[in-house]
Structure formats: C-alpha cells, structure tokens
Amino acid sequence: MAVTIFEVQPNSLAHRAGIRAGESLLSINGHEIRDVLDYRFRETERVVVLSIADPSGNVRSVEIKKGEYQPLGLDFESYLMDSQRSCRNKCVFCFIDQLPKGLRDTLYFKDDDERLSFLFGNYITLTNLSDAELDRIIEMHISPINVSVHTTDPALRVRMMANPAAAEIMPRLRRLAEGNIALNCQMVLCPGWNDGEALERSLADLEPLAEHIQSIALVPVGLTAHREGLADLRLFTAEEAARVVDTAQRHAEDYLRRFGKRLVWAADEFYITAGREFPAAEYYDDYPQLENGVGLSALLHEQFEDAVADTDADSLPHRAVIATGVSAAPFIEKLMDTVSEKWSGADIHVHAIINRTFGETITVAGLVTGGDIAEQLAGKALPGDRLLIPCSMLRREGDMFLDSMTTEQLEQQLGVKLVVVDNDGYALLDAVLGID
C-alpha cells in the first residue's frame, strides 16, 4: 500500500534526502507503511531505508541515518494516513444516537479507532480490532490504551453494546496486559444495568490486571431530550449515585492497600448528584482521568486557592461574567466567594446556562452551546463585559462551539470580549482579575 506524502518539512531529514511532496512512501526498512502507527513506529530506527515512488511510479531507495527518535519530517494528508474507523456497536447509552440536528458535522461520526487512542487519548471498545491488530499494538508497544469496558460480564456487555464481539472484553484485556500494555478503563454506568452487583463483578474481574491498569473511571450515563426510539434508560438518583461513590471509594482503598494505588474513581458528577463533598486533591493521585471529569473539581479548587493566596491583594478585579453548566455553577460560585473575600471590589456574575440544545438533563459545562449562552445572557452580559467560558465548551482548535457558533459570533451577538479559560485554577483567577 502506497501512502502519498502531502508535505515535506523544510530542512528536515527527508527534505535533505531529496524526498518531495507528491511522492509515495511504500515501506521503511522493508516494512509496509499502512497508517500512522506503522510510520511512527518504523521511523524511530537509527538507520532507515525508505522505499519511495515518484508520481510516475518509479521506485527508489533512500537511506537516512538519524537519532533514534528524530523525526523524518514527512506529513500526510490526514493524521491517520487512511480512513477513520467507525464504531460497529449499537450501545444503549450511545450519546451520538441522542444528538439533535444542526450540530457540527464531525460530531455525528462514531469512531472506534485504536490509532485515535494512541494519538488523542480516545476510548475504544476493542470490538473493532482483529487479532493481527492486537498483535501490532503489542509489538509496537502502543501504550497506554484507553478502553471503554462498561462491564466485564460477557452477556451483559453484548446486550448493552448489541455486538457479539463485545463478549471478548476480558480475554482481550488480558492479552494486552500480558503484552505489557498499560490500560486506562472507563465504565459508563446506567442505573439498573451495569451498576450494583454488575459493577462489583467488573471491578473484581479487573483486579488481577491491577499491575497493568493505570486507572478506572466510573462515569454516569448522559441522557438528552432526543431519545426517540432508543432504549429505556434513566438518570441516577441521589441514593444510587451515593452507592456508586461508596463502591468506588471502598475498592480504591482496597487497591491502595494491596497495590499501592487507588486505580478506581467515580466521576465528579456522581458526587454532585449524591450531594457529597469532593475528596481532597491528594485522593486523585496524579489525576489520570481528568478528561472523564474525575477529580477536575478537586484539582481546580486546590489550584484556585493557591492562586488566591499567591496573588497580591492590591490587584483590582474587573467586572467578570462567567458562563458554565448547571452542575458546575454552585462550585464556581464558591470559588468566586474567596475572590470577594480578598478583593472587596470584585464584581463577578456566575450564570448557570440551562442546556436547551440537548435538554435540561444535560448539565455539564462541556456540552453548553454558543446559542444557549447567547440566548440566556442577552441583556445580562453588558456591552464591553469580559465573558469567561471554560475551554471544554469549544472544539480542540478553540474557535467553535458544538452548535457551530464561533467564538467571534458569540462576541458579536453579546457585544462582549470572550475569554476562554483553561482547566487550571491559576488561569481562572487571572481571567477573573483581568490579568493577561
């Protein structure tokens, strides 16, 4: 298989060796290059022999001597170097099946691609991999791999994911562990499905792999108002959420005693639903599951308090308007109380944005759309205000909300200066105080 070279970085090793855009890479050291994993793995050699075909089909060999991890400098049309692999499951809790119309086109694609796990930390179900692809992960030591486990009960996993291949979760996890691949696991919990006894079984089944597991996140199912024709699911009650928290903490302390690490954590949403206080920051070790909302509040609280203590009290805060999700708003308001205690002139307004786009059952900040912010802050955000939003509301490039509204469009509609804040307590305080 030939992979077309889209660009050769100026003054790179490949450029100096005479390789040019438009040519094709056939192999490195005799190994066929099919995608990004092959390329990244094979280019680490100190001496590489590239088989290159020009646009006319003439093939030549190019030898390059280099540092072990020195890049060659080749870029390809897509980061995967071939098409993205779609999901073969039909999960009862799939969030994409619940999306309303009119969002960014890319949001409707269901990926289940191990290469995205390697590149961007995406979670995969392992149902989309052949035995040869599992062997390749082990050979190349693509580690860690992020796995959507959900449950280790084969029959229940098949039922929840509507895919017979889902039953093979434990043999595949064991195979990766035996290949010395580190694992991050997540379980999207649905009340009455894979919580309770099913959750206890899953955590017990994963225990023998503890040496190779870096983390296990327990995440509550998200349900939008757009579930026509889908499985009958519901949200967790406060009592059920408290049981999940208790289960996670009990297993975490057992893991800590036996293996020296906690391994399993409940997402912040479970604590909010249960009405529980978040654990102290040190409970989350090195925060391996922040992207799943595990320990994000504890870390932000610790950083914010340190930032307040470290900042000169003579600084005068500007007026600031903060838009966040309904579940995070009380927490953000408490953080802002510490600002008001230190700076008497603070004029801070926290607005909980009700999610009209997905439905009011969706309360996390990361799913708030630009349209909902524009509608609900009209007349509340004054012209010239600085409107603070978390970076999680925007796509990776930081310029567009889920509903395709751009940051520039929101600024124009409200007449405000939009300030995108990283998930960092120091960054949040700087934004509140107007410090660039």
PDB file of N, CA, C and O in Angstrom, residues 167-226:
ATOM      1  N   ALA A 167     -18.383  -9.625  23.879  1.00  0.00           N
ATOM      2  CA  ALA A 167     -18.209 -10.633  24.933  1.00  0.00           C
ATOM      3  C   ALA A 167     -16.744 -10.908  25.234  1.00  0.00           C
ATOM      4  O   ALA A 167     -16.411 -11.413  26.316  1.00  0.00           O
ATOM      5  N   GLU A 168     -15.855 -10.570  24.309  1.00  0.00           N
ATOM      6  CA  GLU A 168     -14.444 -10.930  24.440  1.00  0.00           C
ATOM      7  C   GLU A 168     -13.619  -9.913  25.225  1.00  0.00           C
ATOM      8  O   GLU A 168     -12.391  -9.892  25.091  1.00  0.00           O
ATOM      9  N   ILE A 169     -14.246  -9.089  26.044  1.00  0.00           N
ATOM     10  CA  ILE A 169     -13.525  -7.998  26.697  1.00  0.00           C
ATOM     11  C   ILE A 169     -12.407  -8.500  27.603  1.00  0.00           C
ATOM     12  O   ILE A 169     -11.276  -8.005  27.544  1.00  0.00           O
ATOM     13  N   MET A 170     -12.653  -9.478  28.458  1.00  0.00           N
ATOM     14  CA  MET A 170     -11.614  -9.913  29.393  1.00  0.00           C
ATOM     15  C   MET A 170     -10.466 -10.638  28.689  1.00  0.00           C
ATOM     16  O   MET A 170      -9.296 -10.358  28.986  1.00  0.00           O
ATOM     17  N   PRO A 171     -10.708 -11.568  27.748  1.00  0.00           N
ATOM     18  CA  PRO A 171      -9.568 -12.165  27.038  1.00  0.00           C
ATOM     19  C   PRO A 171      -8.707 -11.117  26.343  1.00  0.00           C
ATOM     20  O   PRO A 171      -7.478 -11.242  26.316  1.00  0.00           O
ATOM     21  N   ARG A 172      -9.326 -10.088  25.807  1.00  0.00           N
ATOM     22  CA  ARG A 172      -8.555  -9.064  25.090  1.00  0.00           C
ATOM     23  C   ARG A 172      -7.779  -8.170  26.062  1.00  0.00           C
ATOM     24  O   ARG A 172      -6.634  -7.800  25.792  1.00  0.00           O
ATOM     25  N   LEU A 173      -8.396  -7.842  27.165  1.00  0.00           N
ATOM     26  CA  LEU A 173      -7.672  -7.066  28.175  1.00  0.00           C
ATOM     27  C   LEU A 173      -6.494  -7.863  28.722  1.00  0.00           C
ATOM     28  O   LEU A 173      -5.401  -7.316  28.917  1.00  0.00           O
ATOM     29  N   ARG A 174      -6.703  -9.155  28.970  1.00  0.00           N
ATOM     30  CA  ARG A 174      -5.604  -9.995  29.476  1.00  0.00           C
ATOM     31  C   ARG A 174      -4.477 -10.086  28.455  1.00  0.00           C
ATOM     32  O   ARG A 174      -3.290 -10.044  28.806  1.00  0.00           O
ATOM     33  N   ARG A 175      -4.852 -10.182  27.179  1.00  0.00           N
ATOM     34  CA  ARG A 175      -3.837 -10.271  26.131  1.00  0.00           C
ATOM     35  C   ARG A 175      -2.994  -8.995  26.074  1.00  0.00           C
ATOM     36  O   ARG A 175      -1.766  -9.046  25.940  1.00  0.00           O
ATOM     37  N   LEU A 176      -3.640  -7.843  26.199  1.00  0.00           N
ATOM     38  CA  LEU A 176      -2.893  -6.581  26.206  1.00  0.00           C
ATOM     39  C   LEU A 176      -2.009  -6.493  27.444  1.00  0.00           C
ATOM     40  O   LEU A 176      -0.853  -6.060  27.370  1.00  0.00           O
ATOM     41  N   ALA A 177      -2.545  -6.885  28.589  1.00  0.00           N
ATOM     42  CA  ALA A 177      -1.763  -6.833  29.832  1.00  0.00           C
ATOM     43  C   ALA A 177      -0.548  -7.757  29.748  1.00  0.00           C
ATOM     44  O   ALA A 177       0.552  -7.395  30.173  1.00  0.00           O
ATOM     45  N   GLU A 178      -0.745  -8.953  29.204  1.00  0.00           N
ATOM     46  CA  GLU A 178       0.372  -9.886  29.051  1.00  0.00           C
ATOM     47  C   GLU A 178       1.434  -9.330  28.101  1.00  0.00           C
ATOM     48  O   GLU A 178       2.608  -9.672  28.207  1.00  0.00           O
ATOM     49  N   GLY A 179       1.015  -8.446  27.190  1.00  0.00           N
ATOM     50  CA  GLY A 179       1.949  -7.788  26.296  1.00  0.00           C
ATOM     51  C   GLY A 179       2.553  -6.533  26.889  1.00  0.00           C
ATOM     52  O   GLY A 179       3.194  -5.755  26.185  1.00  0.00           O
ATOM     53  N   ASN A 180       2.316  -6.329  28.196  1.00  0.00           N
ATOM     54  CA  ASN A 180       2.861  -5.187  28.937  1.00  0.00           C
ATOM     55  C   ASN A 180       2.327  -3.851  28.433  1.00  0.00           C
ATOM     56  O   ASN A 180       3.040  -2.844  28.427  1.00  0.00           O
ATOM     57  N   ILE A 181       1.061  -3.848  28.019  1.00  0.00           N
ATOM     58  CA  ILE A 181       0.391  -2.615  27.602  1.00  0.00           C
ATOM     59  C   ILE A 181      -0.384  -2.068  28.789  1.00  0.00           C
ATOM     60  O   ILE A 181      -1.188  -2.780  29.411  1.00  0.00           O
ATOM     61  N   ALA A 182      -0.144  -0.802  29.136  1.00  0.00           N
ATOM     62  CA  ALA A 182      -0.872  -0.160  30.227  1.00  0.00           C
ATOM     63  C   ALA A 182      -2.291   0.169  29.766  1.00  0.00           C
ATOM     64  O   ALA A 182      -2.522   0.491  28.596  1.00  0.00           O
ATOM     65  N   LEU A 183      -3.233   0.113  30.700  1.00  0.00           N
ATOM     66  CA  LEU A 183      -4.652   0.270  30.376  1.00  0.00           C
ATOM     67  C   LEU A 183      -5.292   1.363  31.224  1.00  0.00           C
ATOM     68  O   LEU A 183      -5.117   1.382  32.443  1.00  0.00           O
ATOM     69  N   ASN A 184      -6.014   2.258  30.572  1.00  0.00           N
ATOM     70  CA  ASN A 184      -6.944   3.152  31.251  1.00  0.00           C
ATOM     71  C   ASN A 184      -8.346   2.687  30.885  1.00  0.00           C
ATOM     72  O   ASN A 184      -8.649   2.509  29.691  1.00  0.00           O
ATOM     73  N   CYS A 185      -9.176   2.471  31.871  1.00  0.00           N
ATOM     74  CA  CYS A 185     -10.510   1.923  31.629  1.00  0.00           C
ATOM     75  C   CYS A 185     -11.588   2.926  32.026  1.00  0.00           C
ATOM     76  O   CYS A 185     -11.406   3.707  32.961  1.00  0.00           O
ATOM     77  N   GLN A 186     -12.694   2.891  31.306  1.00  0.00           N
ATOM     78  CA  GLN A 186     -13.861   3.664  31.723  1.00  0.00           C
ATOM     79  C   GLN A 186     -15.095   2.769  31.682  1.00  0.00           C
ATOM     80  O   GLN A 186     -15.166   1.830  30.897  1.00  0.00           O
ATOM     81  N   MET A 187     -16.043   3.070  32.572  1.00  0.00           N
ATOM     82  CA  MET A 187     -17.333   2.391  32.578  1.00  0.00           C
ATOM     83  C   MET A 187     -18.419   3.448  32.607  1.00  0.00           C
ATOM     84  O   MET A 187     -18.525   4.209  33.580  1.00  0.00           O
ATOM     85  N   VAL A 188     -19.183   3.524  31.533  1.00  0.00           N
ATOM     86  CA  VAL A 188     -20.360   4.383  31.523  1.00  0.00           C
ATOM     87  C   VAL A 188     -21.467   3.608  32.222  1.00  0.00           C
ATOM     88  O   VAL A 188     -21.925   2.574  31.717  1.00  0.00           O
ATOM     89  N   LEU A 189     -21.850   4.075  33.395  1.00  0.00           N
ATOM     90  CA  LEU A 189     -22.808   3.333  34.212  1.00  0.00           C
ATOM     91  C   LEU A 189     -24.237   3.792  33.939  1.00  0.00           C
ATOM     92  O   LEU A 189     -24.530   4.988  33.896  1.00  0.00           O
ATOM     93  N   CYS A 190     -25.116   2.810  33.782  1.00  0.00           N
ATOM     94  CA  CYS A 190     -26.538   3.046  33.580  1.00  0.00           C
ATOM     95  C   CYS A 190     -27.288   2.402  34.742  1.00  0.00           C
ATOM     96  O   CYS A 190     -27.120   1.189  34.971  1.00  0.00           O
ATOM     97  N   PRO A 191     -28.089   3.155  35.490  1.00  0.00           N
ATOM     98  CA  PRO A 191     -28.767   2.562  36.652  1.00  0.00           C
ATOM     99  C   PRO A 191     -29.656   1.391  36.250  1.00  0.00           C
ATOM    100  O   PRO A 191     -30.432   1.476  35.299  1.00  0.00           O
ATOM    101  N   GLY A 192     -29.504   0.286  37.010  1.00  0.00           N
ATOM    102  CA  GLY A 192     -30.292  -0.907  36.739  1.00  0.00           C
ATOM    103  C   GLY A 192     -29.689  -1.806  35.682  1.00  0.00           C
ATOM    104  O   GLY A 192     -30.214  -2.890  35.415  1.00  0.00           O
ATOM    105  N   TRP A 193     -28.576  -1.382  35.085  1.00  0.00           N
ATOM    106  CA  TRP A 193     -27.917  -2.167  34.042  1.00  0.00           C
ATOM    107  C   TRP A 193     -26.561  -2.693  34.544  1.00  0.00           C
ATOM    108  O   TRP A 193     -26.423  -3.875  34.812  1.00  0.00           O
ATOM    109  N   ASN A 194     -25.586  -1.801  34.620  1.00  0.00           N
ATOM    110  CA  ASN A 194     -24.224  -2.253  34.946  1.00  0.00           C
ATOM    111  C   ASN A 194     -23.688  -1.624  36.226  1.00  0.00           C
ATOM    112  O   ASN A 194     -22.486  -1.570  36.439  1.00  0.00           O
ATOM    113  N   ASP A 195     -24.582  -1.144  37.102  1.00  0.00           N
ATOM    114  CA  ASP A 195     -24.170  -0.676  38.425  1.00  0.00           C
ATOM    115  C   ASP A 195     -24.422  -1.806  39.423  1.00  0.00           C
ATOM    116  O   ASP A 195     -24.589  -2.956  39.039  1.00  0.00           O
ATOM    117  N   GLY A 196     -24.408  -1.506  40.704  1.00  0.00           N
ATOM    118  CA  GLY A 196     -24.735  -2.511  41.719  1.00  0.00           C
ATOM    119  C   GLY A 196     -23.864  -3.749  41.634  1.00  0.00           C
ATOM    120  O   GLY A 196     -22.641  -3.670  41.586  1.00  0.00           O
ATOM    121  N   GLU A 197     -24.492  -4.927  41.607  1.00  0.00           N
ATOM    122  CA  GLU A 197     -23.752  -6.198  41.585  1.00  0.00           C
ATOM    123  C   GLU A 197     -22.903  -6.323  40.322  1.00  0.00           C
ATOM    124  O   GLU A 197     -21.807  -6.892  40.354  1.00  0.00           O
ATOM    125  N   ALA A 198     -23.424  -5.811  39.188  1.00  0.00           N
ATOM    126  CA  ALA A 198     -22.658  -5.887  37.941  1.00  0.00           C
ATOM    127  C   ALA A 198     -21.371  -5.088  38.050  1.00  0.00           C
ATOM    128  O   ALA A 198     -20.319  -5.518  37.557  1.00  0.00           O
ATOM    129  N   LEU A 199     -21.431  -3.938  38.699  1.00  0.00           N
ATOM    130  CA  LEU A 199     -20.236  -3.122  38.898  1.00  0.00           C
ATOM    131  C   LEU A 199     -19.252  -3.833  39.824  1.00  0.00           C
ATOM    132  O   LEU A 199     -18.036  -3.832  39.575  1.00  0.00           O
ATOM    133  N   GLU A 200     -19.765  -4.436  40.887  1.00  0.00           N
ATOM    134  CA  GLU A 200     -18.898  -5.186  41.793  1.00  0.00           C
ATOM    135  C   GLU A 200     -18.168  -6.297  41.036  1.00  0.00           C
ATOM    136  O   GLU A 200     -16.961  -6.514  41.229  1.00  0.00           O
ATOM    137  N   ARG A 201     -18.880  -6.997  40.166  1.00  0.00           N
ATOM    138  CA  ARG A 201     -18.248  -8.068  39.387  1.00  0.00           C
ATOM    139  C   ARG A 201     -17.163  -7.496  38.478  1.00  0.00           C
ATOM    140  O   ARG A 201     -16.067  -8.066  38.371  1.00  0.00           O
ATOM    141  N   SER A 202     -17.460  -6.382  37.807  1.00  0.00           N
ATOM    142  CA  SER A 202     -16.488  -5.797  36.880  1.00  0.00           C
ATOM    143  C   SER A 202     -15.202  -5.412  37.594  1.00  0.00           C
ATOM    144  O   SER A 202     -14.094  -5.703  37.119  1.00  0.00           O
ATOM    145  N   LEU A 203     -15.339  -4.775  38.745  1.00  0.00           N
ATOM    146  CA  LEU A 203     -14.151  -4.348  39.485  1.00  0.00           C
ATOM    147  C   LEU A 203     -13.370  -5.553  40.003  1.00  0.00           C
ATOM    148  O   LEU A 203     -12.134  -5.536  40.043  1.00  0.00           O
ATOM    149  N   ALA A 204     -14.090  -6.615  40.377  1.00  0.00           N
ATOM    150  CA  ALA A 204     -13.405  -7.833  40.825  1.00  0.00           C
ATOM    151  C   ALA A 204     -12.689  -8.514  39.660  1.00  0.00           C
ATOM    152  O   ALA A 204     -11.567  -9.020  39.815  1.00  0.00           O
ATOM    153  N   ASP A 205     -13.310  -8.531  38.487  1.00  0.00           N
ATOM    154  CA  ASP A 205     -12.693  -9.165  37.316  1.00  0.00           C
ATOM    155  C   ASP A 205     -11.431  -8.418  36.874  1.00  0.00           C
ATOM    156  O   ASP A 205     -10.480  -9.036  36.365  1.00  0.00           O
ATOM    157  N   LEU A 206     -11.421  -7.106  37.053  1.00  0.00           N
ATOM    158  CA  LEU A 206     -10.276  -6.313  36.624  1.00  0.00           C
ATOM    159  C   LEU A 206      -9.115  -6.370  37.621  1.00  0.00           C
ATOM    160  O   LEU A 206      -7.974  -6.055  37.266  1.00  0.00           O
ATOM    161  N   GLU A 207      -9.403  -6.780  38.829  1.00  0.00           N
ATOM    162  CA  GLU A 207      -8.381  -6.771  39.883  1.00  0.00           C
ATOM    163  C   GLU A 207      -7.124  -7.564  39.526  1.00  0.00           C
ATOM    164  O   GLU A 207      -6.005  -7.091  39.785  1.00  0.00           O
ATOM    165  N   PRO A 208      -7.221  -8.758  38.912  1.00  0.00           N
ATOM    166  CA  PRO A 208      -5.982  -9.483  38.573  1.00  0.00           C
ATOM    167  C   PRO A 208      -5.091  -8.736  37.573  1.00  0.00           C
ATOM    168  O   PRO A 208      -3.920  -9.078  37.438  1.00  0.00           O
ATOM    169  N   LEU A 209      -5.639  -7.737  36.894  1.00  0.00           N
ATOM    170  CA  LEU A 209      -4.863  -6.954  35.926  1.00  0.00           C
ATOM    171  C   LEU A 209      -4.348  -5.658  36.533  1.00  0.00           C
ATOM    172  O   LEU A 209      -3.837  -4.790  35.812  1.00  0.00           O
ATOM    173  N   ALA A 210      -4.456  -5.529  37.847  1.00  0.00           N
ATOM    174  CA  ALA A 210      -4.141  -4.268  38.512  1.00  0.00           C
ATOM    175  C   ALA A 210      -2.738  -3.761  38.204  1.00  0.00           C
ATOM    176  O   ALA A 210      -2.512  -2.550  38.109  1.00  0.00           O
ATOM    177  N   GLU A 211      -1.791  -4.658  38.033  1.00  0.00           N
ATOM    178  CA  GLU A 211      -0.421  -4.245  37.745  1.00  0.00           C
ATOM    179  C   GLU A 211      -0.321  -3.453  36.443  1.00  0.00           C
ATOM    180  O   GLU A 211       0.536  -2.589  36.284  1.00  0.00           O
ATOM    181  N   HIS A 212      -1.235  -3.727  35.517  1.00  0.00           N
ATOM    182  CA  HIS A 212      -1.182  -3.100  34.194  1.00  0.00           C
ATOM    183  C   HIS A 212      -2.258  -2.031  34.008  1.00  0.00           C
ATOM    184  O   HIS A 212      -2.266  -1.358  32.977  1.00  0.00           O
ATOM    185  N   ILE A 213      -3.151  -1.890  34.981  1.00  0.00           N
ATOM    186  CA  ILE A 213      -4.197  -0.874  34.885  1.00  0.00           C
ATOM    187  C   ILE A 213      -3.721   0.410  35.550  1.00  0.00           C
ATOM    188  O   ILE A 213      -3.274   0.393  36.697  1.00  0.00           O
ATOM    189  N   GLN A 214      -3.809   1.513  34.824  1.00  0.00           N
ATOM    190  CA  GLN A 214      -3.437   2.806  35.377  1.00  0.00           C
ATOM    191  C   GLN A 214      -4.613   3.481  36.076  1.00  0.00           C
ATOM    192  O   GLN A 214      -4.426   4.205  37.052  1.00  0.00           O
ATOM    193  N   SER A 215      -5.833   3.245  35.574  1.00  0.00           N
ATOM    194  CA  SER A 215      -6.988   3.919  36.157  1.00  0.00           C
ATOM    195  C   SER A 215      -8.276   3.301  35.646  1.00  0.00           C
ATOM    196  O   SER A 215      -8.316   2.704  34.558  1.00  0.00           O
ATOM    197  N   ILE A 216      -9.318   3.452  36.454  1.00  0.00           N
ATOM    198  CA  ILE A 216     -10.671   3.047  36.076  1.00  0.00           C
ATOM    199  C   ILE A 216     -11.597   4.193  36.453  1.00  0.00           C
ATOM    200  O   ILE A 216     -11.662   4.584  37.620  1.00  0.00           O
ATOM    201  N   ALA A 217     -12.315   4.741  35.482  1.00  0.00           N
ATOM    202  CA  ALA A 217     -13.252   5.840  35.736  1.00  0.00           C
ATOM    203  C   ALA A 217     -14.681   5.332  35.657  1.00  0.00           C
ATOM    204  O   ALA A 217     -15.054   4.633  34.706  1.00  0.00           O
ATOM    205  N   LEU A 218     -15.472   5.685  36.661  1.00  0.00           N
ATOM    206  CA  LEU A 218     -16.903   5.378  36.660  1.00  0.00           C
ATOM    207  C   LEU A 218     -17.638   6.659  36.302  1.00  0.00           C
ATOM    208  O   LEU A 218     -17.564   7.652  37.022  1.00  0.00           O
ATOM    209  N   VAL A 219     -18.336   6.631  35.176  1.00  0.00           N
ATOM    210  CA  VAL A 219     -18.952   7.836  34.615  1.00  0.00           C
ATOM    211  C   VAL A 219     -20.453   7.613  34.467  1.00  0.00           C
ATOM    212  O   VAL A 219     -20.866   6.562  33.954  1.00  0.00           O
ATOM    213  N   PRO A 220     -21.292   8.562  34.891  1.00  0.00           N
ATOM    214  CA  PRO A 220     -22.737   8.366  34.749  1.00  0.00           C
ATOM    215  C   PRO A 220     -23.203   8.541  33.316  1.00  0.00           C
ATOM    216  O   PRO A 220     -22.645   9.353  32.562  1.00  0.00           O
ATOM    217  N   VAL A 221     -24.210   7.790  32.926  1.00  0.00           N
ATOM    218  CA  VAL A 221     -24.785   7.913  31.595  1.00  0.00           C
ATOM    219  C   VAL A 221     -25.336   9.333  31.397  1.00  0.00           C
ATOM    220  O   VAL A 221     -25.867   9.944  32.316  1.00  0.00           O
ATOM    221  N   GLY A 222     -25.165   9.850  30.189  1.00  0.00           N
ATOM    222  CA  GLY A 222     -25.738  11.143  29.845  1.00  0.00           C
ATOM    223  C   GLY A 222     -26.940  10.944  28.942  1.00  0.00           C
ATOM    224  O   GLY A 222     -26.847  10.236  27.921  1.00  0.00           O
ATOM    225  N   LEU A 223     -28.069  11.530  29.306  1.00  0.00           N
ATOM    226  CA  LEU A 223     -29.305  11.359  28.556  1.00  0.00           C
ATOM    227  C   LEU A 223     -29.822  12.710  28.084  1.00  0.00           C
ATOM    228  O   LEU A 223     -30.068  13.603  28.895  1.00  0.00           O
ATOM    229  N   THR A 224     -29.989  12.859  26.779  1.00  0.00           N
ATOM    230  CA  THR A 224     -30.512  14.105  26.234  1.00  0.00           C
ATOM    231  C   THR A 224     -32.028  14.018  26.092  1.00  0.00           C
ATOM    232  O   THR A 224     -32.640  12.992  26.415  1.00  0.00           O
ATOM    233  N   ALA A 225     -32.609  15.072  25.568  1.00  0.00           N
ATOM    234  CA  ALA A 225     -34.057  15.087  25.321  1.00  0.00           C
ATOM    235  C   ALA A 225     -34.402  14.507  23.954  1.00  0.00           C
ATOM    236  O   ALA A 225     -35.541  14.591  23.505  1.00  0.00           O
ATOM    237  N   HIS A 226     -33.424  13.889  23.295  1.00  0.00           N
ATOM    238  CA  HIS A 226     -33.612  13.401  21.924  1.00  0.00           C
ATOM    239  C   HIS A 226     -33.372  11.895  21.882  1.00  0.00           C
ATOM    240  O   HIS A 226     -32.451  11.415  21.226  1.00  0.00           O
TER     241      HIS A 226
END
